[in-house]
mmCIF file of C-alpha atoms in Angstrom:
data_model
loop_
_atom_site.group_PDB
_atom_site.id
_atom_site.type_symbol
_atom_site.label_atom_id
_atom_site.label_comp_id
_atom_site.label_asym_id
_atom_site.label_seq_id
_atom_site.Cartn_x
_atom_site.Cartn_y
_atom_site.Cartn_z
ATOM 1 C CA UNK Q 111 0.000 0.000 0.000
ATOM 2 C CA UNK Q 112 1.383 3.278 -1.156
ATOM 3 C CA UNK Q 113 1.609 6.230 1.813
ATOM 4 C CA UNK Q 114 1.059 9.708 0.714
ATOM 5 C CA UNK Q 115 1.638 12.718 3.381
ATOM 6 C CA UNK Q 116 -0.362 15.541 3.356
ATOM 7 C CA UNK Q 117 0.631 18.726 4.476
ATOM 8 C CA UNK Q 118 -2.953 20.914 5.442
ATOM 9 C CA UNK Q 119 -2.421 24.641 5.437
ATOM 10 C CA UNK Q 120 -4.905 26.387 7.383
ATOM 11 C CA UNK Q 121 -6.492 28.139 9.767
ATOM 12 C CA UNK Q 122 -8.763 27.390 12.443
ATOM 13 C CA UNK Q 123 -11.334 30.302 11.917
ATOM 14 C CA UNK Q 124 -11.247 29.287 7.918
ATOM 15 C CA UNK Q 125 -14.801 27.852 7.523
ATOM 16 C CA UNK Q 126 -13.701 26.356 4.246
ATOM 17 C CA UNK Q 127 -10.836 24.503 6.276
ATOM 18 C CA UNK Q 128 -13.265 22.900 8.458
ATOM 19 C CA UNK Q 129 -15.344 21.670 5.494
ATOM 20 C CA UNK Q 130 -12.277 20.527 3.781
ATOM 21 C CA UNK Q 131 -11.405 18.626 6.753
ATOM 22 C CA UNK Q 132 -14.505 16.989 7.362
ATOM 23 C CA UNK Q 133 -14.497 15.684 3.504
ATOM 24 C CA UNK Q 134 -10.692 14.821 3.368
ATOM 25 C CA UNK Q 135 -11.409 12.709 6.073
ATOM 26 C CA UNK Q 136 -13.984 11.288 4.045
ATOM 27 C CA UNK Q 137 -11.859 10.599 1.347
ATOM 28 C CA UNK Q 138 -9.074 9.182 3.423
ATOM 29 C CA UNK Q 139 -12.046 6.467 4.532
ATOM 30 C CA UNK Q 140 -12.764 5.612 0.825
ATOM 31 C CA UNK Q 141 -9.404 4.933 0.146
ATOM 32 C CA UNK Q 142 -8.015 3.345 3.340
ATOM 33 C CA UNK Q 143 -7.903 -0.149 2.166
ATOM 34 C CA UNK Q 144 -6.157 1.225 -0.838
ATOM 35 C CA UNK Q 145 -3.894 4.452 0.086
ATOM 36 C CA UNK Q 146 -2.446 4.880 3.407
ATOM 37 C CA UNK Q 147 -2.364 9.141 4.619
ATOM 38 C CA UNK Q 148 -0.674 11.088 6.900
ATOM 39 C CA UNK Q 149 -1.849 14.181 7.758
ATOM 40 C CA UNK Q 150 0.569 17.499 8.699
ATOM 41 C CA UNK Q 151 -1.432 20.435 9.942
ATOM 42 C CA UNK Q 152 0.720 23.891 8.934
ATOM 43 C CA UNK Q 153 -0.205 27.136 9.751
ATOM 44 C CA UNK Q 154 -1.893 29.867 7.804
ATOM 45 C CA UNK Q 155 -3.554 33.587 9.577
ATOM 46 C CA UNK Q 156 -6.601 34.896 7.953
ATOM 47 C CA UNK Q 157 -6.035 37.974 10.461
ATOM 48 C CA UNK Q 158 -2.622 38.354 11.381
ATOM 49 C CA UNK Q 159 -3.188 41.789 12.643
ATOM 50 C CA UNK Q 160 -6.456 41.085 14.638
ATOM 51 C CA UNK Q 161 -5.248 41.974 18.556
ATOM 52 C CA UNK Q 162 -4.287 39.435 21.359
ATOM 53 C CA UNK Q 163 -7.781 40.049 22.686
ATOM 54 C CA UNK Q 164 -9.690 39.479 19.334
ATOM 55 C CA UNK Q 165 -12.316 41.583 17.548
ATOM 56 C CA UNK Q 166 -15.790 41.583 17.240
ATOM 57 C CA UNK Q 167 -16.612 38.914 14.937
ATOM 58 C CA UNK Q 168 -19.787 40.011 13.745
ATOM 59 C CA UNK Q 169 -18.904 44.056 13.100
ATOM 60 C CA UNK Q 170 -15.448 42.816 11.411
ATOM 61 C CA UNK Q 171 -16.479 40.035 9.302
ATOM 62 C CA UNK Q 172 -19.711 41.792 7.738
ATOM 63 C CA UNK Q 173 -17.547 44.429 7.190
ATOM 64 C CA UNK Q 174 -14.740 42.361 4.996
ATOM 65 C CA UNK Q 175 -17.706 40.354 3.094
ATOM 66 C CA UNK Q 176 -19.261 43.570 2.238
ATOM 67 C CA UNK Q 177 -22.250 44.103 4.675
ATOM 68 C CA UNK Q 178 -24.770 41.471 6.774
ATOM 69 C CA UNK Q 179 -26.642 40.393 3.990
ATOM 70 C CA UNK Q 180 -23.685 39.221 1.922
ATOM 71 C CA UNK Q 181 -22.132 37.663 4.884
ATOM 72 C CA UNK Q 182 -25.561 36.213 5.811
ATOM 73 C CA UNK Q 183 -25.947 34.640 2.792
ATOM 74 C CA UNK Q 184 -22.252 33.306 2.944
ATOM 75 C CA UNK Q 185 -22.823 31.529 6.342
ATOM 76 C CA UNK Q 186 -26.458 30.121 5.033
ATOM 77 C CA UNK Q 187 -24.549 28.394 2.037
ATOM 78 C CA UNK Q 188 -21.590 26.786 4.405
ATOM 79 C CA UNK Q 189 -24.761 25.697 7.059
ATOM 80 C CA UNK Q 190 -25.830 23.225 4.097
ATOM 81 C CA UNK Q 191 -22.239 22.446 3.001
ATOM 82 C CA UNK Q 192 -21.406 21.410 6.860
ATOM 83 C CA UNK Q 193 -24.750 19.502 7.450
ATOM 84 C CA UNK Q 194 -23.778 17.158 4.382
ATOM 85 C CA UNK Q 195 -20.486 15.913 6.541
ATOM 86 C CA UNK Q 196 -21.726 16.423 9.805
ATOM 87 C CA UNK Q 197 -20.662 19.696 10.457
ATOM 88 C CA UNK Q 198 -22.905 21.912 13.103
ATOM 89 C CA UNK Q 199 -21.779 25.721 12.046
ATOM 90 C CA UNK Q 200 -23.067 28.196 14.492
ATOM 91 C CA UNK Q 201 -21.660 31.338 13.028
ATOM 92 C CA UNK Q 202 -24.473 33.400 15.126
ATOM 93 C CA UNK Q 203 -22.229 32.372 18.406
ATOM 94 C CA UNK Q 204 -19.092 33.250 17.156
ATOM 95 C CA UNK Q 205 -18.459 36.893 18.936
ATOM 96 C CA UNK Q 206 -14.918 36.792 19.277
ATOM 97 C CA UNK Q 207 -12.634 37.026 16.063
ATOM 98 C CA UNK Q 208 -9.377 35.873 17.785
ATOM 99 C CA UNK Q 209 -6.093 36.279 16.823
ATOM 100 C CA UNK Q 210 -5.152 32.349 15.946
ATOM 101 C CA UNK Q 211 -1.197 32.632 16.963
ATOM 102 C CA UNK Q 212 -1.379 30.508 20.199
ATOM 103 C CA UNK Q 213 -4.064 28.197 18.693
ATOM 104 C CA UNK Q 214 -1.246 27.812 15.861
ATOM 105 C CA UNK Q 215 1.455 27.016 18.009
ATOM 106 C CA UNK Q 216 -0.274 24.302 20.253
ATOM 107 C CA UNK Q 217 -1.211 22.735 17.164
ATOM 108 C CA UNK Q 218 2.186 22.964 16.514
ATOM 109 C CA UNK Q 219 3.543 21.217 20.333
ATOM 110 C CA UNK Q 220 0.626 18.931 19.886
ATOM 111 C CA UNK Q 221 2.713 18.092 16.411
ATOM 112 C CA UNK Q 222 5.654 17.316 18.567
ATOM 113 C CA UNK Q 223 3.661 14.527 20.846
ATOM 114 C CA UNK Q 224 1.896 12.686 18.335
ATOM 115 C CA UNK Q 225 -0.240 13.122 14.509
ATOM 116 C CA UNK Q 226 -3.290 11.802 17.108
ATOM 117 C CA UNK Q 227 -2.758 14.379 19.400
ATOM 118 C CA UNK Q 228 -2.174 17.165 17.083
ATOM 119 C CA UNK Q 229 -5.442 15.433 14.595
ATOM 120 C CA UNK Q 230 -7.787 16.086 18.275
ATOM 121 C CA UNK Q 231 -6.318 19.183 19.017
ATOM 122 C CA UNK Q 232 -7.043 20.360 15.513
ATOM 123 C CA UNK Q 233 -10.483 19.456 15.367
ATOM 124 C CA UNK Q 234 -11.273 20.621 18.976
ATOM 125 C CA UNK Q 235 -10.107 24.380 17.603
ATOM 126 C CA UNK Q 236 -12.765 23.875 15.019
ATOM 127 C CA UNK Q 237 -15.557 22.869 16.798
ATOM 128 C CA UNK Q 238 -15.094 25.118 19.671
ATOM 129 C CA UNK Q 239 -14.813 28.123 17.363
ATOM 130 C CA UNK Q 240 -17.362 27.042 14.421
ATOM 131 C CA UNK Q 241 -20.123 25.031 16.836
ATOM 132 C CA UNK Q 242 -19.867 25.996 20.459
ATOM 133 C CA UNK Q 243 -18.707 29.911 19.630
ATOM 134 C CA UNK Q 244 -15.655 30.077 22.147
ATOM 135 C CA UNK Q 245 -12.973 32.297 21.862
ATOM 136 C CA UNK Q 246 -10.307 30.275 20.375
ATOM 137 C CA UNK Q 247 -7.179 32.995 21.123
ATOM 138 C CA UNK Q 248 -8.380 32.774 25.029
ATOM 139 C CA UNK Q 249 -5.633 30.746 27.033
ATOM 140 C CA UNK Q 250 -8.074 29.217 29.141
ATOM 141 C CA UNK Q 251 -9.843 27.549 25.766
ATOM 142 C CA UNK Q 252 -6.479 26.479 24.363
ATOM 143 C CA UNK Q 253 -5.854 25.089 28.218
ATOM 144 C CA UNK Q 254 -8.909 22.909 28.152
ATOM 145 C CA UNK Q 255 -8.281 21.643 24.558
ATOM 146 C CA UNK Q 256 -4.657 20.852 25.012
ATOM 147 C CA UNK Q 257 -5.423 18.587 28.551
ATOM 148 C CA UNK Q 258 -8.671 17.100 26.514
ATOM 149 C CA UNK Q 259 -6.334 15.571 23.786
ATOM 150 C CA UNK Q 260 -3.205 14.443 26.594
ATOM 151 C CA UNK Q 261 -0.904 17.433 26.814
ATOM 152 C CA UNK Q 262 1.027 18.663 29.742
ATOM 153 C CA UNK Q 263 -1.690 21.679 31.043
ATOM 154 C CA UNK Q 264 1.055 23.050 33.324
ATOM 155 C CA UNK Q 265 3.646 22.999 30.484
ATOM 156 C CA UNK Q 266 1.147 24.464 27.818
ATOM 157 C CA UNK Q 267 0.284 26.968 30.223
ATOM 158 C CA UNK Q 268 4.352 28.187 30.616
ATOM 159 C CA UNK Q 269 4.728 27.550 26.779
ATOM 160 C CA UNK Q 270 1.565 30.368 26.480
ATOM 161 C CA UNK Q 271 2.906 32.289 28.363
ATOM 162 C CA UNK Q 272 5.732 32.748 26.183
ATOM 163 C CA UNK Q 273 6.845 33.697 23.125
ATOM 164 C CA UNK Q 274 8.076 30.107 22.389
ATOM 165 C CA UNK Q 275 7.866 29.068 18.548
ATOM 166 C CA UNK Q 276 5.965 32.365 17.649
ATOM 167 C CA UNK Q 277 8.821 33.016 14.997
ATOM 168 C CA UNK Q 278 8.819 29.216 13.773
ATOM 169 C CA UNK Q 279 4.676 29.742 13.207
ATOM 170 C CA UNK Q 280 4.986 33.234 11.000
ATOM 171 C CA UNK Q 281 8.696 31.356 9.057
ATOM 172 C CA UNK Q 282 5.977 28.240 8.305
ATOM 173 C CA UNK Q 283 3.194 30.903 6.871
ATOM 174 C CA UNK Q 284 5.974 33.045 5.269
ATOM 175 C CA UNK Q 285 7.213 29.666 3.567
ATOM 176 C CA UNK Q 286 3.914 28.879 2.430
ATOM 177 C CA UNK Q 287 3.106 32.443 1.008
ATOM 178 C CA UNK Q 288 6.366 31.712 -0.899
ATOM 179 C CA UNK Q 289 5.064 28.781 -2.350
ATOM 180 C CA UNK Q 290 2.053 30.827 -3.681
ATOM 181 C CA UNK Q 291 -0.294 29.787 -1.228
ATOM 182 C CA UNK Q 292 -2.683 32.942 -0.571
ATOM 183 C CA UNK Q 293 -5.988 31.192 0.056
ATOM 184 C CA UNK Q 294 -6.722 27.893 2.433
ATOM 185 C CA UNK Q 295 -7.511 25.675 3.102
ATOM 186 C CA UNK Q 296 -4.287 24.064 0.817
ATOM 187 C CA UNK Q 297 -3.051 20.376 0.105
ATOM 188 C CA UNK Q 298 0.173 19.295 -0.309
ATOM 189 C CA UNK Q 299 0.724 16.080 -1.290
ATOM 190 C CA UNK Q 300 4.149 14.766 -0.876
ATOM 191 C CA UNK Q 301 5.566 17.841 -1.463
ATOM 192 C CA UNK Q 302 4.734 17.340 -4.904
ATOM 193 C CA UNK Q 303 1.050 18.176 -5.457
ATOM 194 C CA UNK Q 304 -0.991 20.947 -4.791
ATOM 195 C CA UNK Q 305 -4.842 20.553 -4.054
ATOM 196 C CA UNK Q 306 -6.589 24.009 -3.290
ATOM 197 C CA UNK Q 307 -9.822 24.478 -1.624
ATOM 198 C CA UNK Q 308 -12.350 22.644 0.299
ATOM 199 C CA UNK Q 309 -12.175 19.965 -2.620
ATOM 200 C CA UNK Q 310 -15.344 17.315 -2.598
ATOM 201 C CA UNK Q 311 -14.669 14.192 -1.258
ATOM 202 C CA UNK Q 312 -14.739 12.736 -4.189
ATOM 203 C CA UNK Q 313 -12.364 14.503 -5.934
ATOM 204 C CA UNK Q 314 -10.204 14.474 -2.878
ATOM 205 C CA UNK Q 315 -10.253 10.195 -3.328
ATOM 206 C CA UNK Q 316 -9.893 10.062 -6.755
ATOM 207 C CA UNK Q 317 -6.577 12.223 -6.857
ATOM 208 C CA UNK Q 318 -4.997 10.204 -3.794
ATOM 209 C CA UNK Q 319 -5.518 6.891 -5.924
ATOM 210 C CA UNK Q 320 -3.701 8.841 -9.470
ATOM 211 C CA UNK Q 321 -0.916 10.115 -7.181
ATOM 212 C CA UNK Q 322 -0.533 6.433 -5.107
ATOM 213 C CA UNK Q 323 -0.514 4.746 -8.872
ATOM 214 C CA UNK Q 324 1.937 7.432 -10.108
ATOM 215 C CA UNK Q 325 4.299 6.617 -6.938
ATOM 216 C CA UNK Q 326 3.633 2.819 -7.713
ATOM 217 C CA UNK Q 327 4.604 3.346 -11.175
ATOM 218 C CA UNK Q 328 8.092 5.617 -10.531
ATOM 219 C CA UNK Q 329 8.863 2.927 -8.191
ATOM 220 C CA UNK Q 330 8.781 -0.266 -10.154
ATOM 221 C CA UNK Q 331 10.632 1.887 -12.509
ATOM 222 C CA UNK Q 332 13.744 2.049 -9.959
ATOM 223 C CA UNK Q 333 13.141 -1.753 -9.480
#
């Protein structure tokens, strides 16, 4: 069975990341007898210069989409998108636009420890932010999420406190950016491929089986 590695850039307030993740795990299940993945998380900031405390959420983001009905209208059409893969969005909660640093960098320590423990921290972020509307850039959050998926909540508290792996986080986006990623959420596959967007399932499946066939292929070529 051929292994592919994924490296995910995105953020955890991208609504379109949480979709994507939702169906890329669904297209890691079709293919799991077939195609074996392993998934990276790397960082990207939607709002690198919202404060330590956050903004409001509602004021700021009608304001970027171009007024409450166009932003309305946005979170209606990702409400049916989420329901399709299980997704609850609550975008009416959210009232805190944080500032995802820290939420970046215990993704990041959670990396360090294990792909499980960085996989539930990861989709903790998400559904605290996108279903239960809590403030993602709050230390006392981040606390609860890194002790929920086995981290040290005494050594993720000192680690918060400071400014440990900030410059690693914005070198990671900075290397992205490079790359010519300006939108997420972003696949890379093998550092070869590049999938962008909150790609269908589907889709998602049938390019992991061309790439694992391609890989198959270059190999018994060396053979």
């Amino acid at each position: 069975m051929q292994r592919l590695v994924i490296d995910l850039v995105s953020d955890v307030v991208c609504p379109w990341c949480y979709l994507g993740k939702a169906r890329l795990e669904l297209a890691i299940a079709e293919v799991q007898d077939e195609v074996s993945v392993d998934i990276n998380w790397r960082p990207y900031r939607l709002n690198p210069d919202y404060p330590p405390e956050g903004v409001d959420q509602q004021a700021e983001l009608a304001k970027k989409l171009g007024g409450k009905e166009n932003m309305d209208r946005a979170h209606a059409q990702l409400t049916e998108l989420g329901k399709e893969v299980g997704i609850a969005f609550d975008f009416d909660a959210i009232r805190v636009g944080p500032n995802t640093m820290d939420a970046h960098r215990l993704i990041h320590w959670a990396g360090t420890e294990s792909r499980e423990a960085q996989e539930m921290v990861v989709s903790s972020l998400f559904k605290a932010n996108f279903e239960q509307g809590l403030n993602v850039g709050d230390p006392a959050v981040l606390l609860d999420i890194a002790a929920a998926a086995g981290l040290d909540r005494k050594v993720i508290e000192q680690l918060l406190k400071s400014d440990a792996d900030r410059d690693l986080i914005l070198s990671e986006i900075d290397a992205a950016q490079q790359m010519g990623v300006n939108g997420v959420p972003f696949f890379i596959i093998d550092q070869k491929y590049a999938v962008s967007g909150a790609q269908p399932a589907q889709v998602l499946a049938n390019a992991f089986r061309e790439i694992a066939a391609e890989k198959a292929e270059e190999q018994r070529k060396l053979n």
